[in-house]
JSON list of C-alpha atoms in Angstrom, two decimals:
[
{"chain": "A", "resi": 355, "resn": "GLN", "atom": "CA", "xyz": [-16.06, 11.30, -3.17]},
{"chain": "A", "resi": 356, "resn": "VAL", "atom": "CA", "xyz": [-12.35, 10.92, -2.74]},
{"chain": "A", "resi": 357, "resn": "GLN", "atom": "CA", "xyz": [-10.54, 9.91, -5.94]},
{"chain": "A", "resi": 358, "resn": "LEU", "atom": "CA", "xyz": [-6.92, 9.48, -6.89]},
{"chain": "A", "resi": 359, "resn": "VAL", "atom": "CA", "xyz": [-6.46, 9.22, -10.64]},
{"chain": "A", "resi": 360, "resn": "GLN", "atom": "CA", "xyz": [-3.06, 8.24, -11.95]},
{"chain": "A", "resi": 361, "resn": "SER", "atom": "CA", "xyz": [-1.53, 8.73, -15.37]},
{"chain": "A", "resi": 362, "resn": "GLY", "atom": "CA", "xyz": [-1.48, 5.93, -17.90]},
{"chain": "A", "resi": 363, "resn": "SER", "atom": "CA", "xyz": [0.92, 3.07, -18.57]},
{"chain": "A", "resi": 364, "resn": "GLU", "atom": "CA", "xyz": [4.41, 3.87, -19.75]},
{"chain": "A", "resi": 365, "resn": "LEU", "atom": "CA", "xyz": [6.90, 1.93, -21.87]},
{"chain": "A", "resi": 366, "resn": "LYS", "atom": "CA", "xyz": [10.43, 3.25, -21.53]},
{"chain": "A", "resi": 367, "resn": "LYS", "atom": "CA", "xyz": [13.91, 2.28, -22.56]},
{"chain": "A", "resi": 368, "resn": "PRO", "atom": "CA", "xyz": [16.68, 1.67, -20.03]},
{"chain": "A", "resi": 369, "resn": "GLY", "atom": "CA", "xyz": [18.33, 4.92, -19.00]},
{"chain": "A", "resi": 370, "resn": "ALA", "atom": "CA", "xyz": [15.28, 7.05, -19.73]},
{"chain": "A", "resi": 371, "resn": "SER", "atom": "CA", "xyz": [13.12, 8.89, -17.20]},
{"chain": "A", "resi": 372, "resn": "VAL", "atom": "CA", "xyz": [9.45, 8.68, -16.39]},
{"chain": "A", "resi": 373, "resn": "GLN", "atom": "CA", "xyz": [6.96, 10.77, -14.46]},
{"chain": "A", "resi": 374, "resn": "VAL", "atom": "CA", "xyz": [3.82, 9.34, -12.92]},
{"chain": "A", "resi": 375, "resn": "SER", "atom": "CA", "xyz": [1.10, 11.73, -11.83]},
{"chain": "A", "resi": 376, "resn": "CYS", "atom": "CA", "xyz": [-1.60, 11.27, -9.21]},
{"chain": "A", "resi": 377, "resn": "LYS", "atom": "CA", "xyz": [-4.46, 13.76, -9.29]},
{"chain": "A", "resi": 378, "resn": "ALA", "atom": "CA", "xyz": [-6.55, 14.00, -6.15]},
{"chain": "A", "resi": 379, "resn": "SER", "atom": "CA", "xyz": [-10.12, 15.17, -5.87]},
{"chain": "A", "resi": 380, "resn": "GLY", "atom": "CA", "xyz": [-12.95, 15.14, -3.34]},
{"chain": "A", "resi": 381, "resn": "TYR", "atom": "CA", "xyz": [-10.93, 16.37, -0.37]},
{"chain": "A", "resi": 382, "resn": "THR", "atom": "CA", "xyz": [-8.51, 19.07, 0.72]},
{"chain": "A", "resi": 383, "resn": "PHE", "atom": "CA", "xyz": [-5.25, 17.90, -0.83]},
{"chain": "A", "resi": 384, "resn": "THR", "atom": "CA", "xyz": [-2.94, 19.38, 1.78]},
{"chain": "A", "resi": 385, "resn": "ARG", "atom": "CA", "xyz": [-4.64, 17.69, 4.73]},
{"chain": "A", "resi": 386, "resn": "TYR", "atom": "CA", "xyz": [-3.31, 14.21, 4.02]},
{"chain": "A", "resi": 387, "resn": "GLY", "atom": "CA", "xyz": [0.09, 12.84, 3.14]},
{"chain": "A", "resi": 388, "resn": "MET", "atom": "CA", "xyz": [0.65, 11.01, -0.12]},
{"chain": "A", "resi": 389, "resn": "ASN", "atom": "CA", "xyz": [2.43, 7.67, -0.18]},
{"chain": "A", "resi": 390, "resn": "TRP", "atom": "CA", "xyz": [4.02, 5.86, -3.09]},
{"chain": "A", "resi": 391, "resn": "VAL", "atom": "CA", "xyz": [4.01, 2.06, -3.26]},
{"chain": "A", "resi": 392, "resn": "ARG", "atom": "CA", "xyz": [5.67, -0.22, -5.79]},
{"chain": "A", "resi": 393, "resn": "GLN", "atom": "CA", "xyz": [4.55, -3.68, -6.82]},
{"chain": "A", "resi": 394, "resn": "ALA", "atom": "CA", "xyz": [6.86, -5.63, -9.10]},
{"chain": "A", "resi": 395, "resn": "PRO", "atom": "CA", "xyz": [5.26, -8.32, -11.30]},
{"chain": "A", "resi": 396, "resn": "GLY", "atom": "CA", "xyz": [3.96, -11.18, -9.14]},
{"chain": "A", "resi": 397, "resn": "GLN", "atom": "CA", "xyz": [5.43, -9.63, -6.01]},
{"chain": "A", "resi": 398, "resn": "GLY", "atom": "CA", "xyz": [4.17, -7.95, -2.85]},
{"chain": "A", "resi": 399, "resn": "LEU", "atom": "CA", "xyz": [3.74, -4.31, -1.90]},
{"chain": "A", "resi": 400, "resn": "GLU", "atom": "CA", "xyz": [6.80, -2.19, -1.25]},
{"chain": "A", "resi": 401, "resn": "TRP", "atom": "CA", "xyz": [6.52, 1.19, 0.47]},
{"chain": "A", "resi": 402, "resn": "MET", "atom": "CA", "xyz": [8.66, 3.69, -1.40]},
{"chain": "A", "resi": 403, "resn": "GLY", "atom": "CA", "xyz": [8.07, 6.71, 0.80]},
{"chain": "A", "resi": 404, "resn": "TRP", "atom": "CA", "xyz": [5.70, 9.60, 1.25]},
{"chain": "A", "resi": 405, "resn": "ILE", "atom": "CA", "xyz": [5.46, 13.34, 0.79]},
{"chain": "A", "resi": 406, "resn": "ASN", "atom": "CA", "xyz": [3.98, 15.78, 3.26]},
{"chain": "A", "resi": 407, "resn": "THR", "atom": "CA", "xyz": [1.48, 17.66, 1.08]},
{"chain": "A", "resi": 408, "resn": "ASN", "atom": "CA", "xyz": [1.42, 20.56, 3.51]},
{"chain": "A", "resi": 409, "resn": "THR", "atom": "CA", "xyz": [5.17, 21.24, 3.60]},
{"chain": "A", "resi": 410, "resn": "GLY", "atom": "CA", "xyz": [6.32, 19.43, 0.46]},
{"chain": "A", "resi": 411, "resn": "ASN", "atom": "CA", "xyz": [8.87, 17.49, 2.50]},
{"chain": "A", "resi": 412, "resn": "PRO", "atom": "CA", "xyz": [9.52, 14.01, 1.06]},
{"chain": "A", "resi": 413, "resn": "THR", "atom": "CA", "xyz": [10.68, 10.92, 2.92]},
{"chain": "A", "resi": 414, "resn": "TYR", "atom": "CA", "xyz": [12.23, 8.06, 0.96]},
{"chain": "A", "resi": 415, "resn": "ALA", "atom": "CA", "xyz": [12.61, 4.45, 1.97]},
{"chain": "A", "resi": 416, "resn": "GLN", "atom": "CA", "xyz": [16.00, 2.83, 1.61]},
{"chain": "A", "resi": 417, "resn": "GLY", "atom": "CA", "xyz": [16.40, 1.71, -1.97]},
{"chain": "A", "resi": 418, "resn": "PHE", "atom": "CA", "xyz": [14.42, 4.64, -3.29]},
{"chain": "A", "resi": 419, "resn": "THR", "atom": "CA", "xyz": [16.91, 7.42, -2.84]},
{"chain": "A", "resi": 420, "resn": "GLY", "atom": "CA", "xyz": [18.75, 9.18, -5.62]},
{"chain": "A", "resi": 421, "resn": "ARG", "atom": "CA", "xyz": [16.80, 8.17, -8.74]},
{"chain": "A", "resi": 422, "resn": "PHE", "atom": "CA", "xyz": [13.33, 8.64, -7.24]},
{"chain": "A", "resi": 423, "resn": "VAL", "atom": "CA", "xyz": [11.79, 12.06, -6.61]},
{"chain": "A", "resi": 424, "resn": "PHE", "atom": "CA", "xyz": [8.41, 12.91, -5.10]},
{"chain": "A", "resi": 425, "resn": "SER", "atom": "CA", "xyz": [6.95, 16.32, -5.86]},
{"chain": "A", "resi": 426, "resn": "LEU", "atom": "CA", "xyz": [3.69, 18.24, -5.73]},
{"chain": "A", "resi": 427, "resn": "ASP", "atom": "CA", "xyz": [1.67, 20.84, -7.54]},
{"chain": "A", "resi": 428, "resn": "THR", "atom": "CA", "xyz": [-0.83, 21.86, -4.88]},
{"chain": "A", "resi": 429, "resn": "SER", "atom": "CA", "xyz": [-2.53, 24.28, -7.28]},
{"chain": "A", "resi": 430, "resn": "VAL", "atom": "CA", "xyz": [-3.91, 21.27, -9.17]},
{"chain": "A", "resi": 431, "resn": "SER", "atom": "CA", "xyz": [-3.96, 18.81, -6.25]},
{"chain": "A", "resi": 432, "resn": "THR", "atom": "CA", "xyz": [-1.47, 16.53, -7.95]},
{"chain": "A", "resi": 433, "resn": "ALA", "atom": "CA", "xyz": [1.45, 14.48, -6.69]},
{"chain": "A", "resi": 434, "resn": "TYR", "atom": "CA", "xyz": [4.23, 13.27, -8.93]},
{"chain": "A", "resi": 435, "resn": "LEU", "atom": "CA", "xyz": [6.73, 10.44, -8.91]},
{"chain": "A", "resi": 436, "resn": "GLN", "atom": "CA", "xyz": [9.76, 10.86, -11.16]},
{"chain": "A", "resi": 437, "resn": "ILE", "atom": "CA", "xyz": [12.18, 8.02, -11.77]},
{"chain": "A", "resi": 438, "resn": "SER", "atom": "CA", "xyz": [15.41, 8.66, -13.65]},
{"chain": "A", "resi": 439, "resn": "SER", "atom": "CA", "xyz": [18.02, 6.34, -15.15]},
{"chain": "A", "resi": 440, "resn": "LEU", "atom": "CA", "xyz": [15.43, 3.61, -15.50]},
{"chain": "A", "resi": 441, "resn": "GLU", "atom": "CA", "xyz": [16.51, 0.00, -15.09]},
{"chain": "A", "resi": 442, "resn": "ALA", "atom": "CA", "xyz": [14.75, -3.23, -16.02]},
{"chain": "A", "resi": 443, "resn": "GLU", "atom": "CA", "xyz": [14.20, -3.84, -12.30]},
{"chain": "A", "resi": 444, "resn": "ASP", "atom": "CA", "xyz": [12.02, -0.72, -12.16]},
{"chain": "A", "resi": 445, "resn": "THR", "atom": "CA", "xyz": [9.33, -2.53, -14.15]},
{"chain": "A", "resi": 446, "resn": "ALA", "atom": "CA", "xyz": [6.37, -2.49, -11.79]},
{"chain": "A", "resi": 447, "resn": "VAL", "atom": "CA", "xyz": [2.99, -1.03, -10.99]},
{"chain": "A", "resi": 448, "resn": "TYR", "atom": "CA", "xyz": [3.32, 2.19, -9.02]},
{"chain": "A", "resi": 449, "resn": "TYR", "atom": "CA", "xyz": [0.52, 3.31, -6.73]},
{"chain": "A", "resi": 450, "resn": "CYS", "atom": "CA", "xyz": [-0.14, 6.58, -4.99]},
{"chain": "A", "resi": 451, "resn": "ALA", "atom": "CA", "xyz": [-2.11, 6.26, -1.77]},
{"chain": "A", "resi": 452, "resn": "ARG", "atom": "CA", "xyz": [-3.51, 8.86, 0.59]},
{"chain": "A", "resi": 453, "resn": "GLY", "atom": "CA", "xyz": [-2.64, 8.26, 4.17]},
{"chain": "A", "resi": 454, "resn": "ASP", "atom": "CA", "xyz": [-0.66, 8.71, 7.33]},
{"chain": "A", "resi": 455, "resn": "SER", "atom": "CA", "xyz": [-0.23, 6.82, 10.58]},
{"chain": "A", "resi": 456, "resn": "SER", "atom": "CA", "xyz": [-3.76, 5.41, 10.24]},
{"chain": "A", "resi": 457, "resn": "GLY", "atom": "CA", "xyz": [-3.02, 3.61, 7.04]},
{"chain": "A", "resi": 458, "resn": "CYS", "atom": "CA", "xyz": [-3.68, 4.38, 3.37]},
{"chain": "A", "resi": 459, "resn": "ASP", "atom": "CA", "xyz": [-7.42, 4.80, 2.98]},
{"chain": "A", "resi": 460, "resn": "HIS", "atom": "CA", "xyz": [-7.59, 5.71, -0.71]},
{"chain": "A", "resi": 461, "resn": "TRP", "atom": "CA", "xyz": [-5.43, 4.44, -3.56]},
{"chain": "A", "resi": 462, "resn": "GLY", "atom": "CA", "xyz": [-4.91, 5.37, -7.16]},
{"chain": "A", "resi": 463, "resn": "GLN", "atom": "CA", "xyz": [-5.64, 2.75, -9.79]},
{"chain": "A", "resi": 464, "resn": "GLY", "atom": "CA", "xyz": [-1.93, 2.11, -10.36]},
{"chain": "A", "resi": 465, "resn": "THR", "atom": "CA", "xyz": [0.41, 2.95, -13.23]},
{"chain": "A", "resi": 466, "resn": "LEU", "atom": "CA", "xyz": [2.32, 0.20, -15.00]},
{"chain": "A", "resi": 467, "resn": "VAL", "atom": "CA", "xyz": [5.82, 1.25, -15.93]},
{"chain": "A", "resi": 468, "resn": "THR", "atom": "CA", "xyz": [7.59, -1.18, -18.25]},
{"chain": "A", "resi": 469, "resn": "ILE", "atom": "CA", "xyz": [11.29, -0.89, -18.99]},
{"chain": "A", "resi": 470, "resn": "SER", "atom": "CA", "xyz": [12.41, -2.65, -22.12]},
{"chain": "A", "resi": 471, "resn": "SER", "atom": "CA", "xyz": [14.98, -2.08, -24.82]},
{"chain": "B", "resi": 1409, "resn": "ASP", "atom": "CA", "xyz": [13.77, -0.88, 9.60]},
{"chain": "B", "resi": 1410, "resn": "ILE", "atom": "CA", "xyz": [10.88, -2.79, 11.17]},
{"chain": "B", "resi": 1411, "resn": "GLN", "atom": "CA", "xyz": [10.30, -6.19, 9.55]},
{"chain": "B", "resi": 1412, "resn": "LEU", "atom": "CA", "xyz": [6.82, -7.66, 9.35]},
{"chain": "B", "resi": 1413, "resn": "THR", "atom": "CA", "xyz": [6.43, -11.41, 8.97]},
{"chain": "B", "resi": 1414, "resn": "GLN", "atom": "CA", "xyz": [3.08, -12.76, 7.88]},
{"chain": "B", "resi": 1415, "resn": "SER", "atom": "CA", "xyz": [1.98, -16.34, 8.23]},
{"chain": "B", "resi": 1416, "resn": "PRO", "atom": "CA", "xyz": [0.99, -18.35, 6.43]},
{"chain": "B", "resi": 1417, "resn": "SER", "atom": "CA", "xyz": [2.20, -17.18, 3.02]},
{"chain": "B", "resi": 1418, "resn": "SER", "atom": "CA", "xyz": [-0.78, -18.88, 1.48]},
{"chain": "B", "resi": 1419, "resn": "LEU", "atom": "CA", "xyz": [-3.75, -20.90, 2.57]},
{"chain": "B", "resi": 1420, "resn": "SER", "atom": "CA", "xyz": [-6.61, -22.84, 1.06]},
{"chain": "B", "resi": 1421, "resn": "ALA", "atom": "CA", "xyz": [-10.03, -22.51, 2.63]},
{"chain": "B", "resi": 1422, "resn": "SER", "atom": "CA", "xyz": [-13.69, -23.17, 1.89]},
{"chain": "B", "resi": 1423, "resn": "ILE", "atom": "CA", "xyz": [-16.66, -20.85, 1.83]},
{"chain": "B", "resi": 1424, "resn": "GLY", "atom": "CA", "xyz": [-17.85, -20.33, 5.38]},
{"chain": "B", "resi": 1425, "resn": "ASP", "atom": "CA", "xyz": [-14.51, -21.16, 7.00]},
{"chain": "B", "resi": 1426, "resn": "ARG", "atom": "CA", "xyz": [-12.98, -19.03, 9.71]},
{"chain": "B", "resi": 1427, "resn": "VAL", "atom": "CA", "xyz": [-9.62, -17.76, 8.51]},
{"chain": "B", "resi": 1428, "resn": "THR", "atom": "CA", "xyz": [-6.83, -16.28, 10.61]},
{"chain": "B", "resi": 1429, "resn": "ILE", "atom": "CA", "xyz": [-3.70, -14.54, 9.32]},
{"chain": "B", "resi": 1430, "resn": "THR", "atom": "CA", "xyz": [-0.95, -13.41, 11.65]},
{"chain": "B", "resi": 1431, "resn": "CYS", "atom": "CA", "xyz": [1.58, -10.61, 11.36]},
{"chain": "B", "resi": 1432, "resn": "ARG", "atom": "CA", "xyz": [4.60, -10.35, 13.64]},
{"chain": "B", "resi": 1433, "resn": "ALA", "atom": "CA", "xyz": [6.71, -7.20, 13.91]},
{"chain": "B", "resi": 1434, "resn": "SER", "atom": "CA", "xyz": [10.44, -7.26, 14.58]},
{"chain": "B", "resi": 1435, "resn": "GLN", "atom": "CA", "xyz": [9.97, -4.64, 17.32]},
{"chain": "B", "resi": 1436, "resn": "THR", "atom": "CA", "xyz": [7.04, -3.13, 19.14]},
{"chain": "B", "resi": 1437, "resn": "ILE", "atom": "CA", "xyz": [4.75, -0.96, 17.06]},
{"chain": "B", "resi": 1438, "resn": "SER", "atom": "CA", "xyz": [2.00, -0.30, 19.62]},
{"chain": "B", "resi": 1439, "resn": "ILE", "atom": "CA", "xyz": [-1.24, -0.56, 17.62]},
{"chain": "B", "resi": 1440, "resn": "TYR", "atom": "CA", "xyz": [0.08, 1.06, 14.43]},
{"chain": "B", "resi": 1441, "resn": "LEU", "atom": "CA", "xyz": [-0.79, -1.93, 12.26]},
{"chain": "B", "resi": 1442, "resn": "ASN", "atom": "CA", "xyz": [-3.01, -1.89, 9.20]},
{"chain": "B", "resi": 1443, "resn": "TRP", "atom": "CA", "xyz": [-4.46, -4.63, 7.01]},
{"chain": "B", "resi": 1444, "resn": "TYR", "atom": "CA", "xyz": [-5.17, -4.46, 3.28]},
{"chain": "B", "resi": 1445, "resn": "GLN", "atom": "CA", "xyz": [-6.89, -6.70, 0.77]},
{"chain": "B", "resi": 1446, "resn": "GLN", "atom": "CA", "xyz": [-5.74, -6.87, -2.82]},
{"chain": "B", "resi": 1447, "resn": "LYS", "atom": "CA", "xyz": [-7.48, -8.66, -5.68]},
{"chain": "B", "resi": 1448, "resn": "PRO", "atom": "CA", "xyz": [-5.64, -9.50, -8.90]},
{"chain": "B", "resi": 1449, "resn": "GLY", "atom": "CA", "xyz": [-5.10, -6.48, -11.13]},
{"chain": "B", "resi": 1450, "resn": "LYS", "atom": "CA", "xyz": [-6.57, -4.09, -8.58]},
{"chain": "B", "resi": 1451, "resn": "ALA", "atom": "CA", "xyz": [-5.25, -1.58, -6.08]},
{"chain": "B", "resi": 1452, "resn": "PRO", "atom": "CA", "xyz": [-5.20, -2.61, -2.42]},
{"chain": "B", "resi": 1453, "resn": "THR", "atom": "CA", "xyz": [-8.03, -1.55, -0.16]},
{"chain": "B", "resi": 1454, "resn": "LEU", "atom": "CA", "xyz": [-7.78, -0.75, 3.54]},
{"chain": "B", "resi": 1455, "resn": "LEU", "atom": "CA", "xyz": [-9.64, -3.21, 5.77]},
{"chain": "B", "resi": 1456, "resn": "ILE", "atom": "CA", "xyz": [-8.40, -2.51, 9.28]},
{"chain": "B", "resi": 1457, "resn": "TYR", "atom": "CA", "xyz": [-6.40, 0.36, 10.73]},
{"chain": "B", "resi": 1458, "resn": "ALA", "atom": "CA", "xyz": [-4.89, 0.85, 14.17]},
{"chain": "B", "resi": 1459, "resn": "ALA", "atom": "CA", "xyz": [-4.86, -2.91, 14.67]},
{"chain": "B", "resi": 1460, "resn": "SER", "atom": "CA", "xyz": [-8.59, -3.33, 15.30]},
{"chain": "B", "resi": 1461, "resn": "SER", "atom": "CA", "xyz": [-10.56, -0.46, 13.77]},
{"chain": "B", "resi": 1462, "resn": "LEU", "atom": "CA", "xyz": [-12.77, -1.48, 10.86]},
{"chain": "B", "resi": 1463, "resn": "GLN", "atom": "CA", "xyz": [-12.48, 0.86, 7.89]},
{"chain": "B", "resi": 1464, "resn": "SER", "atom": "CA", "xyz": [-15.78, 2.36, 6.79]},
{"chain": "B", "resi": 1465, "resn": "GLY", "atom": "CA", "xyz": [-17.67, 0.13, 4.37]},
{"chain": "B", "resi": 1466, "resn": "VAL", "atom": "CA", "xyz": [-15.75, -3.05, 5.21]},
{"chain": "B", "resi": 1467, "resn": "PRO", "atom": "CA", "xyz": [-17.94, -6.04, 6.16]},
{"chain": "B", "resi": 1468, "resn": "SER", "atom": "CA", "xyz": [-18.07, -6.91, 9.83]},
{"chain": "B", "resi": 1469, "resn": "ARG", "atom": "CA", "xyz": [-16.81, -10.46, 9.16]},
{"chain": "B", "resi": 1470, "resn": "PHE", "atom": "CA", "xyz": [-13.35, -8.88, 9.05]},
{"chain": "B", "resi": 1471, "resn": "SER", "atom": "CA", "xyz": [-11.71, -8.13, 12.39]},
{"chain": "B", "resi": 1472, "resn": "GLY", "atom": "CA", "xyz": [-8.27, -7.34, 13.70]},
{"chain": "B", "resi": 1473, "resn": "SER", "atom": "CA", "xyz": [-6.56, -7.72, 17.02]},
{"chain": "B", "resi": 1474, "resn": "GLY", "atom": "CA", "xyz": [-3.22, -7.39, 18.72]},
{"chain": "B", "resi": 1475, "resn": "SER", "atom": "CA", "xyz": [-0.73, -4.87, 19.98]},
{"chain": "B", "resi": 1476, "resn": "GLY", "atom": "CA", "xyz": [3.00, -4.63, 20.46]},
{"chain": "B", "resi": 1477, "resn": "THR", "atom": "CA", "xyz": [4.49, -7.19, 18.09]},
{"chain": "B", "resi": 1478, "resn": "ASP", "atom": "CA", "xyz": [1.77, -9.74, 17.39]},
{"chain": "B", "resi": 1479, "resn": "PHE", "atom": "CA", "xyz": [-1.35, -9.08, 15.32]},
{"chain": "B", "resi": 1480, "resn": "THR", "atom": "CA", "xyz": [-4.14, -11.08, 13.76]},
{"chain": "B", "resi": 1481, "resn": "LEU", "atom": "CA", "xyz": [-6.60, -10.58, 10.94]},
{"chain": "B", "resi": 1482, "resn": "THR", "atom": "CA", "xyz": [-9.66, -12.82, 11.14]},
{"chain": "B", "resi": 1483, "resn": "ILE", "atom": "CA", "xyz": [-12.35, -13.47, 8.58]},
{"chain": "B", "resi": 1484, "resn": "SER", "atom": "CA", "xyz": [-15.19, -15.03, 10.51]},
{"chain": "B", "resi": 1485, "resn": "SER", "atom": "CA", "xyz": [-16.97, -16.69, 7.60]},
{"chain": "B", "resi": 1486, "resn": "LEU", "atom": "CA", "xyz": [-15.12, -16.69, 4.29]},
{"chain": "B", "resi": 1487, "resn": "GLN", "atom": "CA", "xyz": [-17.13, -15.42, 1.33]},
{"chain": "B", "resi": 1488, "resn": "PRO", "atom": "CA", "xyz": [-16.41, -15.90, -2.39]},
{"chain": "B", "resi": 1489, "resn": "GLU", "atom": "CA", "xyz": [-15.32, -12.27, -2.75]},
{"chain": "B", "resi": 1490, "resn": "ASP", "atom": "CA", "xyz": [-12.71, -12.72, 0.02]},
{"chain": "B", "resi": 1491, "resn": "PHE", "atom": "CA", "xyz": [-10.38, -14.81, -2.10]},
{"chain": "B", "resi": 1492, "resn": "ALA", "atom": "CA", "xyz": [-7.50, -12.38, -2.50]},
{"chain": "B", "resi": 1493, "resn": "SER", "atom": "CA", "xyz": [-4.11, -11.45, -1.08]},
{"chain": "B", "resi": 1494, "resn": "TYR", "atom": "CA", "xyz": [-3.83, -9.77, 2.32]},
{"chain": "B", "resi": 1495, "resn": "TYR", "atom": "CA", "xyz": [-1.02, -7.52, 3.53]},
{"chain": "B", "resi": 1496, "resn": "CYS", "atom": "CA", "xyz": [-0.20, -6.04, 6.90]},
{"chain": "B", "resi": 1497, "resn": "GLN", "atom": "CA", "xyz": [1.60, -2.69, 7.15]},
{"chain": "B", "resi": 1498, "resn": "GLN", "atom": "CA", "xyz": [3.09, -0.89, 10.11]},
{"chain": "B", "resi": 1499, "resn": "SER", "atom": "CA", "xyz": [2.65, 2.88, 10.32]},
{"chain": "B", "resi": 1500, "resn": "TYR", "atom": "CA", "xyz": [4.52, 3.34, 13.61]},
{"chain": "B", "resi": 1501, "resn": "ILE", "atom": "CA", "xyz": [7.64, 4.68, 11.99]},
{"chain": "B", "resi": 1502, "resn": "THR", "atom": "CA", "xyz": [9.02, 5.25, 8.50]},
{"chain": "B", "resi": 1503, "resn": "PRO", "atom": "CA", "xyz": [9.70, 3.28, 6.42]},
{"chain": "B", "resi": 1504, "resn": "ARG", "atom": "CA", "xyz": [6.09, 2.09, 6.72]},
{"chain": "B", "resi": 1505, "resn": "THR", "atom": "CA", "xyz": [6.90, -1.47, 5.78]},
{"chain": "B", "resi": 1506, "resn": "PHE", "atom": "CA", "xyz": [4.51, -4.12, 4.49]},
{"chain": "B", "resi": 1507, "resn": "GLY", "atom": "CA", "xyz": [4.44, -7.79, 5.27]},
{"chain": "B", "resi": 1508, "resn": "GLN", "atom": "CA", "xyz": [5.14, -10.18, 2.43]},
{"chain": "B", "resi": 1509, "resn": "GLY", "atom": "CA", "xyz": [1.49, -11.01, 1.93]},
{"chain": "B", "resi": 1510, "resn": "THR", "atom": "CA", "xyz": [-0.86, -13.97, 2.39]},
{"chain": "B", "resi": 1511, "resn": "LYS", "atom": "CA", "xyz": [-2.76, -15.42, -0.54]},
{"chain": "B", "resi": 1512, "resn": "VAL", "atom": "CA", "xyz": [-6.15, -16.90, 0.33]},
{"chain": "B", "resi": 1513, "resn": "GLU", "atom": "CA", "xyz": [-7.24, -19.46, -2.23]},
{"chain": "B", "resi": 1514, "resn": "ILE", "atom": "CA", "xyz": [-10.29, -21.63, -2.73]},
{"chain": "B", "resi": 1515, "resn": "LYS", "atom": "CA", "xyz": [-10.05, -25.18, -1.41]}
]
């Protein structure tokens, strides 16, 4: 069965960096794009962008350029989200989600990233 | 960017009620509209894709309709497990924006 398993919760200080991983199993990794979605505490879903797992080409939504980087290691079917120069406003749950123009049909369990001094 | 406006933002309903949530896009998106359910502390799950196609495993009491700019999610008979937040998302063009969400609560 399709599974997306994300790395565990992170507590970081402002200015630090964090990497969230999303390991896929149960399907051919390069056949579906991988989306990243942010959910701040008590807030709605925010689409951050996606990465084409076949070409490695990322697309970022406005507001997620510069400090946010999507990457892949196709040899281990894993997508990564790296956030640098962390700010308090980056505190959120980050989800990876498999999908394309037909929606995101499988989601990771979410990774809570907390920024606190 | 395409803006999606959901209404209402929240609603109270009883078990067995018919519930309708609407999603309006700021420009035409054909049928590239998806609906998700999210329960507290859990990842979202896909209910409906391409405006009206039921995702595998989703109960038939959920249905979607619409095209262009106006879309509807209907729950024909609300069940206890349906109390959750619901989000629409357009996948017509990037950024694949979400609506602000609708919280369905118990009356």
